[in-house]
Tab-separated table of C-alpha atoms and ligand atoms in Angstrom:
chain	number	residue	atom	x	y	z
G	137	UNK	CA	28.059	-2.736	21.541
G	138	UNK	CA	31.357	-1.658	20.380
G	139	UNK	CA	30.854	-2.840	17.238
G	140	UNK	CA	27.680	-0.390	17.034
G	141	UNK	CA	29.571	1.885	18.590
G	142	UNK	CA	31.781	1.727	15.555
G	143	UNK	CA	29.492	2.040	12.754
G	144	UNK	CA	27.935	4.771	14.471
G	145	UNK	CA	30.800	6.707	15.482
G	146	UNK	CA	29.900	7.226	18.686
G	147	UNK	CA	31.406	6.114	21.960
G	148	UNK	CA	30.797	2.065	23.596
G	149	UNK	CA	29.636	3.775	26.839
G	150	UNK	CA	27.150	5.934	25.128
G	151	UNK	CA	25.834	2.907	23.022
G	152	UNK	CA	25.398	0.827	26.343
G	153	UNK	CA	23.999	3.718	28.571
G	154	UNK	CA	21.012	4.099	25.805
G	155	UNK	CA	20.426	0.307	25.543
G	156	UNK	CA	20.725	0.199	29.195
G	157	UNK	CA	17.683	2.876	29.734
G	158	UNK	CA	15.705	1.195	27.155
G	159	UNK	CA	16.072	4.139	24.529
G	160	UNK	CA	17.810	1.969	21.417
G	161	UNK	CA	18.198	-2.040	20.980
G	162	UNK	CA	20.675	-4.030	19.576
G	163	UNK	CA	18.012	-6.973	18.393
G	164	UNK	CA	21.165	-9.554	17.970
G	165	UNK	CA	19.688	-13.347	19.096
G	166	UNK	CA	22.667	-15.502	20.425
G	167	UNK	CA	22.551	-18.206	17.656
G	168	UNK	CA	22.083	-15.508	14.516
G	169	UNK	CA	26.031	-16.093	14.180
G	170	UNK	CA	26.218	-14.052	10.513
G	171	UNK	CA	24.759	-11.240	12.258
G	172	UNK	CA	26.693	-7.648	11.527
G	173	UNK	CA	24.995	-5.675	15.075
G	174	UNK	CA	22.925	-2.673	14.563
G	175	UNK	CA	21.414	-0.490	16.719
G	176	UNK	CA	18.053	1.045	16.759
G	177	UNK	CA	17.349	4.387	18.426
G	178	UNK	CA	16.538	7.831	18.189
G	179	UNK	CA	19.916	8.840	18.933
G	180	UNK	CA	20.899	6.938	16.286
G	181	UNK	CA	20.994	6.739	12.027
G	182	UNK	CA	17.194	6.258	11.614
G	183	UNK	CA	16.874	2.905	10.109
G	184	UNK	CA	15.123	0.710	7.180
G	185	UNK	CA	13.252	-2.334	7.389
G	186	UNK	CA	12.220	-4.212	4.582
G	187	UNK	CA	9.349	-7.217	4.533
G	188	UNK	CA	10.593	-10.457	2.497
G	189	UNK	CA	8.952	-13.768	2.773
G	190	UNK	CA	6.903	-16.193	0.600
G	191	UNK	CA	2.709	-16.772	0.284
G	192	UNK	CA	0.970	-19.386	-0.457
G	193	UNK	CA	1.089	-18.512	-4.071
G	194	UNK	CA	4.742	-18.310	-4.338
G	195	UNK	CA	7.363	-20.308	-2.405
G	196	UNK	CA	10.829	-21.345	-2.697
G	197	UNK	CA	14.104	-21.157	-0.785
G	198	UNK	CA	16.417	-19.675	-3.522
G	199	UNK	CA	13.491	-17.248	-4.427
G	200	UNK	CA	13.358	-16.135	-0.480
G	201	UNK	CA	17.556	-15.994	-0.312
G	202	UNK	CA	17.166	-13.901	-3.391
G	203	UNK	CA	14.692	-11.371	-2.417
G	204	UNK	CA	16.891	-10.940	1.318
G	205	UNK	CA	20.152	-10.409	-1.131
G	206	UNK	CA	18.591	-7.663	-2.964
G	207	UNK	CA	16.713	-6.320	0.305
G	208	UNK	CA	20.381	-6.149	2.002
G	209	UNK	CA	21.916	-4.836	-1.072
G	210	UNK	CA	19.696	-1.973	-1.755
G	211	UNK	CA	20.287	-0.833	2.322
G	212	UNK	CA	18.132	-2.716	4.542
G	213	UNK	CA	18.911	-2.605	7.736
G	214	UNK	CA	16.758	-5.133	8.864
G	215	UNK	CA	14.685	-7.669	7.086
G	216	UNK	CA	10.930	-9.261	8.367
G	217	UNK	CA	10.356	-12.452	6.974
G	218	UNK	CA	6.720	-12.461	7.108
G	219	UNK	CA	6.555	-15.925	5.397
G	220	UNK	CA	2.778	-17.338	5.296
G	221	UNK	CA	3.142	-20.069	2.823
G	222	UNK	CA	5.079	-23.463	2.529
G	223	UNK	CA	8.655	-24.506	4.442
G	224	UNK	CA	8.450	-21.551	6.977
G	225	UNK	CA	11.078	-23.680	9.043
G	226	UNK	CA	13.718	-23.694	6.099
G	227	UNK	CA	13.270	-20.758	4.595
G	228	UNK	CA	13.517	-19.158	8.164
G	229	UNK	CA	16.653	-20.997	8.857
G	230	UNK	CA	18.267	-20.021	5.611
G	231	UNK	CA	17.296	-16.554	5.869
G	232	UNK	CA	19.023	-16.500	9.156
G	233	UNK	CA	22.122	-18.099	8.317
G	234	UNK	CA	22.546	-15.624	5.241
G	235	UNK	CA	21.901	-12.580	6.794
G	236	UNK	CA	24.206	-10.132	8.078
G	237	UNK	CA	21.000	-7.906	8.861
G	238	UNK	CA	18.780	-8.763	11.892
G	239	UNK	CA	15.639	-10.653	10.853
G	240	UNK	CA	12.454	-10.060	12.328
G	241	UNK	CA	9.088	-12.659	12.334
G	242	UNK	CA	5.908	-12.488	12.915
G	243	UNK	CA	5.255	-15.780	14.959
G	244	UNK	CA	1.260	-15.720	14.948
G	245	UNK	CA	1.395	-16.437	11.230
G	246	UNK	CA	3.347	-19.754	11.846
G	247	UNK	CA	0.783	-20.685	14.737
G	248	UNK	CA	-2.053	-20.207	12.520
G	249	UNK	CA	-0.601	-22.215	9.891
G	250	UNK	CA	-0.130	-25.097	12.007
G	251	UNK	CA	-3.568	-24.770	13.729
G	252	UNK	CA	-5.085	-24.166	9.947
G	253	UNK	CA	-7.593	-21.786	11.233
G	254	UNK	CA	-7.407	-18.721	13.809
G	255	UNK	CA	-9.644	-19.648	16.257
G	256	UNK	CA	-7.303	-23.439	16.486
G	257	UNK	CA	-4.209	-21.585	18.423
G	258	UNK	CA	-4.204	-22.755	21.690
G	259	UNK	CA	-1.597	-21.124	23.920
G	260	UNK	CA	0.809	-23.859	24.224
G	261	UNK	CA	0.811	-24.145	20.525
G	262	UNK	CA	1.719	-20.352	20.612
G	263	UNK	CA	4.990	-20.291	23.303
G	264	UNK	CA	6.187	-23.436	21.342
G	265	UNK	CA	6.285	-21.548	17.974
G	266	UNK	CA	7.965	-18.328	20.049
G	267	UNK	CA	10.566	-20.986	21.835
G	268	UNK	CA	11.364	-22.783	18.277
G	269	UNK	CA	12.039	-19.658	16.612
G	270	UNK	CA	14.123	-18.248	19.107
G	271	UNK	CA	16.213	-21.030	19.117
G	272	UNK	CA	16.237	-20.400	15.145
G	273	UNK	CA	18.002	-17.460	15.879
G	274	UNK	CA	15.653	-14.913	15.331
G	275	UNK	CA	16.768	-11.436	16.398
G	276	UNK	CA	13.344	-10.104	16.869
G	277	UNK	CA	9.821	-11.007	17.289
G	278	UNK	CA	6.450	-8.745	16.394
G	279	UNK	CA	4.460	-9.702	19.055
G	280	UNK	CA	0.301	-8.170	19.006
G	281	UNK	CA	0.190	-8.116	23.192
G	282	UNK	CA	-1.989	-5.055	23.311
G	283	UNK	CA	-4.485	-5.874	21.316
G	284	UNK	CA	-7.291	-6.504	24.546
G	285	UNK	CA	-10.994	-7.558	24.466
G	286	UNK	CA	-11.649	-4.048	25.780
G	287	UNK	CA	-10.589	-2.530	22.736
G	288	UNK	CA	-12.273	-4.610	19.981
G	289	UNK	CA	-15.606	-2.594	20.231
G	290	UNK	CA	-13.510	0.795	19.681
G	291	UNK	CA	-12.967	-0.191	16.344
G	292	UNK	CA	-17.019	-0.209	15.264
G	293	UNK	CA	-16.986	2.783	13.717
G	294	UNK	CA	-14.172	2.245	11.119
G	295	UNK	CA	-13.955	2.837	7.596
G	296	UNK	CA	-11.569	-0.082	7.264
G	297	UNK	CA	-12.005	-1.605	10.637
G	298	UNK	CA	-8.743	-4.236	11.723
G	299	UNK	CA	-6.019	-4.054	9.047
G	300	UNK	CA	-3.194	-5.428	10.693
G	301	UNK	CA	-3.055	-9.576	9.963
G	302	UNK	CA	-1.881	-9.949	13.273
G	303	UNK	CA	-4.269	-7.537	15.044
G	304	UNK	CA	-7.298	-9.664	12.772
G	305	UNK	CA	-6.251	-12.856	13.925
G	306	UNK	CA	-6.080	-12.300	17.350
G	307	UNK	CA	-9.412	-10.154	17.523
G	308	UNK	CA	-11.119	-13.158	15.539
G	309	UNK	CA	-9.745	-15.489	18.390
G	310	UNK	CA	-10.795	-13.430	21.045
G	311	UNK	CA	-14.350	-13.072	19.487
G	312	UNK	CA	-14.669	-16.851	18.662
G	313	UNK	CA	-12.965	-18.093	22.190
G	314	UNK	CA	-14.439	-15.176	24.268
G	315	UNK	CA	-11.181	-15.065	26.070
G	316	UNK	CA	-8.371	-12.087	26.313
G	317	UNK	CA	-5.511	-12.240	23.973
G	318	UNK	CA	-3.316	-15.058	24.805
G	319	UNK	CA	-0.016	-12.794	23.361
G	320	UNK	CA	-1.097	-10.895	26.703
G	321	UNK	CA	-1.721	-13.351	28.843
G	322	UNK	CA	0.961	-14.805	28.678
G	323	UNK	CA	3.329	-12.094	28.090
G	324	UNK	CA	5.421	-12.887	30.802
G	325	UNK	CA	6.144	-16.654	29.916
G	326	UNK	CA	6.894	-14.558	26.208
G	327	UNK	CA	9.896	-12.480	28.066
G	328	UNK	CA	11.297	-15.346	29.691
G	329	UNK	CA	11.921	-17.231	26.181
G	330	UNK	CA	13.178	-13.669	25.398
G	331	UNK	CA	15.516	-13.207	27.867
G	332	UNK	CA	17.371	-16.545	27.552
G	333	UNK	CA	17.864	-15.764	23.487
G	334	UNK	CA	18.346	-12.410	23.198
G	335	UNK	CA	15.308	-12.223	21.332
G	336	UNK	CA	13.756	-8.010	21.089
G	337	UNK	CA	10.221	-7.449	21.096
G	338	UNK	CA	8.402	-5.532	18.304
G	339	UNK	CA	5.381	-4.860	20.129
G	340	UNK	CA	2.779	-4.806	17.392
G	341	UNK	CA	0.142	-2.126	16.984
G	342	UNK	CA	-3.033	-4.887	15.951
G	343	UNK	CA	-5.132	-2.155	15.796
G	344	UNK	CA	-3.018	0.517	13.423
G	345	UNK	CA	-5.592	2.421	11.168
G	346	UNK	CA	-5.545	1.504	7.927
G	347	UNK	CA	-6.910	4.701	6.547
G	348	UNK	CA	-6.750	8.636	7.304
G	349	UNK	CA	-10.091	8.504	8.264
G	350	UNK	CA	-9.195	5.896	11.341
G	351	UNK	CA	-5.967	7.461	12.039
G	352	UNK	CA	-5.889	8.823	16.132
G	353	UNK	CA	-9.270	7.011	17.181
G	354	UNK	CA	-9.638	5.368	20.762
G	355	UNK	CA	-9.100	2.028	19.459
G	356	UNK	CA	-5.532	3.068	18.245
G	357	UNK	CA	-4.439	5.099	21.610
G	358	UNK	CA	-6.276	2.286	23.859
G	359	UNK	CA	-3.742	0.227	22.456
G	360	UNK	CA	-0.826	2.195	22.760
G	361	UNK	CA	-1.695	2.923	26.587
G	362	UNK	CA	-0.990	-1.052	26.961
G	363	UNK	CA	1.895	-0.851	24.848
G	364	UNK	CA	3.492	1.588	27.349
G	365	UNK	CA	2.554	-1.255	30.177
G	366	UNK	CA	3.906	-4.223	28.115
G	367	UNK	CA	7.068	-1.786	27.461
G	368	UNK	CA	7.906	-1.909	31.321
G	369	UNK	CA	6.895	-5.244	32.094
G	370	UNK	CA	9.506	-6.285	29.512
G	371	UNK	CA	11.901	-4.348	31.011
G	372	UNK	CA	12.071	-5.841	34.228
G	373	UNK	CA	12.720	-8.964	32.548
G	374	UNK	CA	15.414	-7.621	31.386
G	375	UNK	CA	14.331	-7.646	27.552
G	376	UNK	CA	14.996	-4.962	25.012
G	377	UNK	CA	11.571	-3.441	23.632
G	378	UNK	CA	10.686	-1.506	20.369
G	379	UNK	CA	7.434	-0.662	19.684
G	380	UNK	CA	5.507	-0.573	16.183
G	381	UNK	CA	3.077	2.510	14.941
G	382	UNK	CA	1.073	3.722	12.091
G	383	UNK	CA	0.163	2.984	9.587
G	384	UNK	CA	-2.203	5.668	7.547
G	385	UNK	CA	-1.639	9.028	9.342
G	386	UNK	CA	-2.448	12.788	8.061
G	387	UNK	CA	1.035	14.408	7.694
G	388	UNK	CA	0.032	17.304	10.050
G	389	UNK	CA	-0.903	14.440	12.956
G	390	UNK	CA	2.327	12.474	12.318
G	391	UNK	CA	4.656	14.164	14.912
G	392	UNK	CA	2.163	14.222	17.648
G	393	UNK	CA	1.789	10.483	17.038
G	394	UNK	CA	6.032	10.016	17.684
G	395	UNK	CA	5.944	12.389	20.152
G	396	UNK	CA	2.719	10.325	22.237
G	397	UNK	CA	4.371	7.196	21.393
G	398	UNK	CA	7.970	8.199	22.979
G	399	UNK	CA	6.116	9.565	25.836
G	400	UNK	CA	3.291	6.645	26.779
G	401	UNK	CA	6.662	3.969	26.061
G	402	UNK	CA	8.978	5.909	28.314
G	403	UNK	CA	11.270	6.210	24.966
G	404	UNK	CA	11.159	3.119	24.306
G	405	UNK	CA	12.275	3.111	20.400
G	406	UNK	CA	9.496	3.483	18.113
G	407	UNK	CA	9.337	1.235	14.775
G	408	UNK	CA	6.664	2.981	12.294
G	409	UNK	CA	5.171	1.337	9.195
G	410	UNK	CA	4.949	4.533	6.778
G	411	UNK	CA	2.844	6.121	7.507
G	412	UNK	CA	0.709	6.506	4.620
G	413	UNK	CA	-0.228	10.191	4.375
G	414	UNK	CA	-2.534	9.906	1.913
G	415	UNK	CA	-4.794	7.153	0.592
G	416	UNK	CA	-5.521	7.954	-3.198
G	417	UNK	CA	-2.275	6.835	-4.905
G	418	UNK	CA	-2.154	2.867	-5.237
G	419	UNK	CA	0.586	2.176	-7.137
G	420	UNK	CA	2.522	4.879	-5.849
G	421	UNK	CA	2.563	4.195	-2.225
G	422	UNK	CA	5.997	3.924	-1.274
G	423	UNK	CA	6.048	7.608	-2.317
G	424	UNK	CA	2.731	8.592	-0.531
G	425	UNK	CA	4.342	6.778	3.106
G	426	UNK	CA	8.199	8.071	2.689
G	427	UNK	CA	6.850	11.520	3.250
G	428	UNK	CA	4.868	10.079	6.447
G	429	UNK	CA	8.562	8.117	6.935
G	430	UNK	CA	10.478	11.594	6.685
G	431	UNK	CA	8.535	13.391	9.130
G	432	UNK	CA	8.534	10.335	11.692
G	433	UNK	CA	12.097	9.975	11.769
G	434	UNK	CA	12.464	13.788	11.956
G	435	UNK	CA	10.060	13.463	14.925
G	436	UNK	CA	12.268	10.824	16.853
G	437	UNK	CA	10.789	7.818	14.864
G	438	UNK	CA	13.703	5.280	14.786
G	439	UNK	CA	13.256	2.762	12.091
G	440	UNK	CA	11.361	2.691	9.102
G	441	UNK	CA	9.453	-0.030	7.581
G	442	UNK	CA	9.425	0.439	4.334
G	443	UNK	CA	6.555	0.634	1.936
G	444	UNK	CA	6.894	-0.735	-2.034
G	445	UNK	CA	4.828	0.610	-4.645
G	446	UNK	CA	2.860	-2.752	-4.428
G	447	UNK	CA	1.477	-2.288	-1.127
G	448	UNK	CA	-2.276	-2.929	-1.345
G	449	UNK	CA	-1.922	-4.544	-4.947
G	450	UNK	CA	0.474	-7.711	-5.004
G	451	UNK	CA	3.545	-9.418	-3.363
G	452	UNK	CA	6.458	-6.953	-4.343
G	453	UNK	CA	9.149	-8.068	-7.030
G	454	UNK	CA	12.811	-7.599	-7.061
G	455	UNK	CA	12.134	-3.965	-8.680
G	456	UNK	CA	9.445	-3.238	-6.329
G	457	UNK	CA	11.795	-3.970	-3.195
G	458	UNK	CA	14.585	-1.317	-4.952
G	459	UNK	CA	11.811	1.746	-4.991
G	460	UNK	CA	10.737	0.704	-1.840
G	461	UNK	CA	13.893	0.944	-0.119
G	462	UNK	CA	15.113	3.991	-1.934
G	463	UNK	CA	12.251	6.260	-1.354
G	464	UNK	CA	13.155	4.995	2.432
G	465	UNK	CA	16.802	5.101	2.535
G	466	UNK	CA	16.327	9.065	1.402
G	467	UNK	CA	13.571	9.303	4.119
G	468	UNK	CA	15.887	8.041	6.553
G	469	UNK	CA	18.867	10.284	5.746
G	470	UNK	CA	16.332	13.066	5.426
G	471	UNK	CA	15.424	12.990	8.755
G	472	UNK	CA	19.117	12.585	9.884
G	473	UNK	CA	20.474	15.455	8.276
G	474	UNK	CA	17.357	17.241	9.737
G	475	UNK	CA	17.920	16.083	12.893
G	476	UNK	CA	22.364	17.024	12.639
G	477	UNK	CA	22.989	13.673	13.233
G	478	UNK	CA	27.066	13.832	13.396
G	479	UNK	CA	28.270	13.252	9.640
G	480	UNK	CA	24.694	12.859	8.229
G	481	UNK	CA	25.305	15.996	5.874
G	482	UNK	CA	28.887	15.410	4.641
G	483	UNK	CA	27.868	12.498	2.641
G	484	UNK	CA	25.412	15.519	1.145
G	485	UNK	CA	28.115	18.043	0.525
G	486	UNK	CA	30.093	15.290	-1.549
G	487	UNK	CA	27.993	14.899	-3.660
G	488	UNK	CA	27.268	18.368	-4.001
G	489	UNK	CA	31.088	19.447	-4.691
G	490	UNK	CA	31.293	16.358	-7.196
G	491	UNK	CA	28.657	17.799	-9.276
G	492	UNK	CA	29.579	21.152	-9.418
G	493	UNK	CA	32.877	20.212	-10.143
G	494	UNK	CA	31.115	17.595	-13.527
G	495	UNK	CA	32.707	14.567	-11.586
G	496	UNK	CA	30.398	12.213	-13.406
G	497	UNK	CA	31.929	9.308	-12.014
G	498	UNK	CA	32.315	10.386	-8.726
G	499	UNK	CA	28.485	12.083	-8.956
G	500	UNK	CA	27.514	8.250	-9.363
G	501	UNK	CA	29.560	6.486	-7.130
G	502	UNK	CA	28.181	9.164	-4.460
G	503	UNK	CA	24.597	8.704	-5.449
G	504	UNK	CA	22.226	6.426	-2.851
G	505	UNK	CA	21.092	4.374	-6.401
G	506	UNK	CA	24.554	4.393	-8.281
G	507	UNK	CA	23.310	2.716	-10.836
G	508	UNK	CA	20.449	4.164	-11.233
G	509	UNK	CA	22.052	7.544	-11.368
G	510	UNK	CA	24.652	6.146	-14.294
G	511	UNK	CA	22.142	4.468	-16.784
G	512	UNK	CA	19.527	7.780	-16.917
G	513	UNK	CA	22.507	9.825	-17.684
G	514	UNK	CA	23.948	7.536	-19.769
G	515	UNK	CA	20.397	7.289	-21.824
G	516	UNK	CA	21.365	10.325	-23.632
G	517	UNK	CA	24.656	10.563	-22.863
G	518	UNK	CA	26.535	7.434	-22.708
G	519	UNK	CA	30.328	8.502	-24.081
G	520	UNK	CA	33.298	8.212	-21.679
G	521	UNK	CA	33.772	11.460	-23.176
G	522	UNK	CA	30.577	13.038	-21.277
G	523	UNK	CA	31.667	12.084	-18.718
G	524	UNK	CA	33.893	14.475	-18.371
G	525	UNK	CA	31.491	16.725	-19.513
G	526	UNK	CA	30.748	20.449	-18.243
G	527	UNK	CA	27.048	19.618	-19.319
G	528	UNK	CA	24.326	17.273	-19.110
G	529	UNK	CA	21.461	16.786	-21.602
G	530	UNK	CA	18.675	18.306	-19.414
G	531	UNK	CA	19.372	21.919	-19.557
G	532	UNK	CA	21.919	21.011	-23.074
G	533	UNK	CA	25.889	23.049	-23.251
G	534	UNK	CA	24.241	26.089	-23.802
G	535	UNK	CA	22.372	26.599	-20.702
G	536	UNK	CA	23.689	25.175	-17.863
G	537	UNK	CA	23.713	26.747	-15.565
G	538	UNK	CA	26.324	25.359	-13.312
G	539	UNK	CA	28.724	26.207	-16.546
G	540	UNK	CA	27.319	29.166	-16.628
G	541	UNK	CA	28.267	30.154	-13.224
G	542	UNK	CA	31.894	28.747	-13.569
G	543	UNK	CA	32.488	30.604	-16.843
G	544	UNK	CA	31.189	33.810	-15.053
G	545	UNK	CA	33.412	33.199	-11.963
G	546	UNK	CA	36.467	32.479	-13.794
G	547	UNK	CA	36.095	35.580	-16.330
G	548	UNK	CA	36.141	37.564	-12.259
G	549	UNK	CA	39.342	35.658	-11.650
G	550	UNK	CA	37.240	34.976	-8.363
G	551	UNK	CA	37.738	31.530	-9.139
G	552	UNK	CA	40.313	29.129	-10.636
G	553	UNK	CA	39.977	25.898	-9.101
G	554	UNK	CA	37.157	23.908	-8.281
G	555	UNK	CA	38.107	21.755	-5.257
G	556	UNK	CA	36.183	19.289	-2.993
G	557	UNK	CA	36.539	19.756	0.732
G	558	UNK	CA	34.689	16.872	1.926
G	559	UNK	CA	36.423	13.707	2.237
G	560	UNK	CA	34.140	10.820	3.724
G	561	UNK	CA	36.957	8.696	4.559
G	562	UNK	CA	38.278	10.937	7.487
G	563	UNK	CA	34.207	12.490	7.968
G	564	UNK	CA	32.307	12.064	11.139
G	565	UNK	CA	29.810	10.382	9.254
G	566	UNK	CA	28.889	6.865	10.664
G	567	UNK	CA	29.400	4.195	8.712
G	568	UNK	CA	25.663	3.675	8.685
G	569	UNK	CA	25.340	6.874	6.969
G	570	UNK	CA	28.203	5.753	4.243
G	571	UNK	CA	27.457	5.927	0.843
G	572	UNK	CA	26.366	3.755	-0.874
G	573	UNK	CA	23.547	2.176	1.512
G	574	UNK	CA	24.287	-1.496	1.942
G	575	UNK	CA	27.800	-1.601	4.106
G	576	UNK	CA	26.888	-4.030	6.320
G	577	UNK	CA	30.391	-6.764	6.982
G	578	UNK	CA	28.954	-9.648	5.317
G	579	UNK	CA	32.472	-11.471	6.078
G	580	UNK	CA	30.401	-13.748	8.181
G	581	UNK	CA	27.734	-14.684	5.810
G	582	UNK	CA	28.816	-18.628	4.755
G	583	UNK	CA	29.187	-19.211	0.864
G	584	UNK	CA	26.560	-22.260	0.980
G	585	UNK	CA	24.738	-23.746	3.276
G	586	UNK	CA	22.476	-27.102	3.382
G	587	UNK	CA	19.133	-27.521	4.411
G	588	UNK	CA	17.272	-31.106	4.399
G	589	UNK	CA	20.157	-32.394	2.397
G	590	UNK	CA	19.919	-29.494	-0.470
G	591	UNK	CA	22.665	-27.156	-0.671
G	592	UNK	CA	21.956	-23.431	-1.511
G	593	UNK	CA	24.190	-20.862	-3.240
G	594	UNK	CA	22.603	-17.794	-3.383
G	595	UNK	CA	24.521	-14.912	-4.838
G	596	UNK	CA	25.487	-12.256	-1.754
G	597	UNK	CA	28.315	-9.365	-1.986
G	598	UNK	CA	31.012	-9.894	0.693
G	599	UNK	CA	31.602	-6.159	0.178
G	600	UNK	CA	29.153	-4.012	-1.733
G	601	UNK	CA	30.161	-0.786	-0.002
G	602	UNK	CA	31.446	0.540	-3.281
G	603	UNK	CA	29.753	1.283	-6.408
G	604	UNK	CA	31.764	-0.791	-8.833
G	605	UNK	CA	31.745	-3.929	-6.921
U	835	SF4	S1	22.862	20.837	-17.537
U	835	SF4	FE1	21.692	21.554	-16.077
U	835	SF4	S2	21.083	19.679	-14.956
U	835	SF4	FE2	23.213	19.115	-16.231
U	835	SF4	S3	24.797	19.780	-15.200
U	835	SF4	FE3	24.049	21.629	-16.003
U	835	SF4	S4	23.000	22.939	-14.976
U	835	SF4	FE4	23.158	20.676	-14.259
């Protein structure tokens, strides 16, 4: 709590009270030793999650560790290992050992792999998988306990049915076995496991809409009501809870969704996937969803699950992870500025001052993605002499409006010297908001680890808090 308070520039007692009241969570499994703790709650900076993990088609521990590194480097506040291919245990162990950010999982994926078919999953197998992952050090788990048998007929008229992987697996299990969702009937036993290892619930929205036409339907809200009940059950067991949300929602309904969840779940942090505000742009869904994510953050969502340009089309590569995280860091920061989070605007002000001073190097350093800003500038004006130039190639030397403005003011004697006023080192900006992103303390991340006799030494920065590192 003290570390979180330091990162967020808040009083430790305020942090403690928010967690005690269930309004914020600190996902921090006792066994996750390399973790730099962070907090998720609407009173704190909006966080971004990146999904990583393998599929049956692509699978290597080194490759997965590189994805983890890329996600953390570009600013992910948490990562979810959604692996469904081979070496699940080894990959999870490697990710936890190497991650300075909380690691989340969806244990039903491993249960399906072990059972070989969704309808062969048993209650015992589910609890076994959950307990094993808790012992390994997973900080939070998506548990789709809110999908009930009674809800399934409500999805019949949908355009895209059940699009959550966990939701569709559980629906098949309930239909084949004629029994209630095992994650629901065993929920209190899961609570006991979570309480022992300090695992946080991420209550999954297995019936989230998969298109605008299905948004805000009876199935979605019936499940949300159950998630509210489960939130209170988990709290009664002393377990931290956040609640997952949609998905695909028209822009005018995003705020209603957030406010509805906050009311039904008594303020438990809302963790939204996007939402996408239009269905027509495959290939650009990091943009369609970042628009919804910004609105969700503005309305009180605490964490945004990123979407990459590959959404609906394929497994993201490194460059897709970068694009997705940039889009979501923008959405999260825009929400923090709009919500007047202490210190959030200082970053914008510092960059604007550098821009008006034509201090190009400082502008690059302050940019959300410094490498991108520098390379775009240098495509046309690469020389060192252009780093102090009073123009760029966008308007050109003759039409640079900021130069014209400054010259005109100089002529009137109104402005002889331009000086930055915003000093981020003494601003109230939370560490989580300082540029560029990815400011996690990685000092506890080991340089190498050994798994099954093989040593892995993935690249990672011990301090990538500055663009020049
Ligand atoms: S040339 Fe145009 S875009 Fe470039 S610095 Fe001047 S005003 Fe800004």
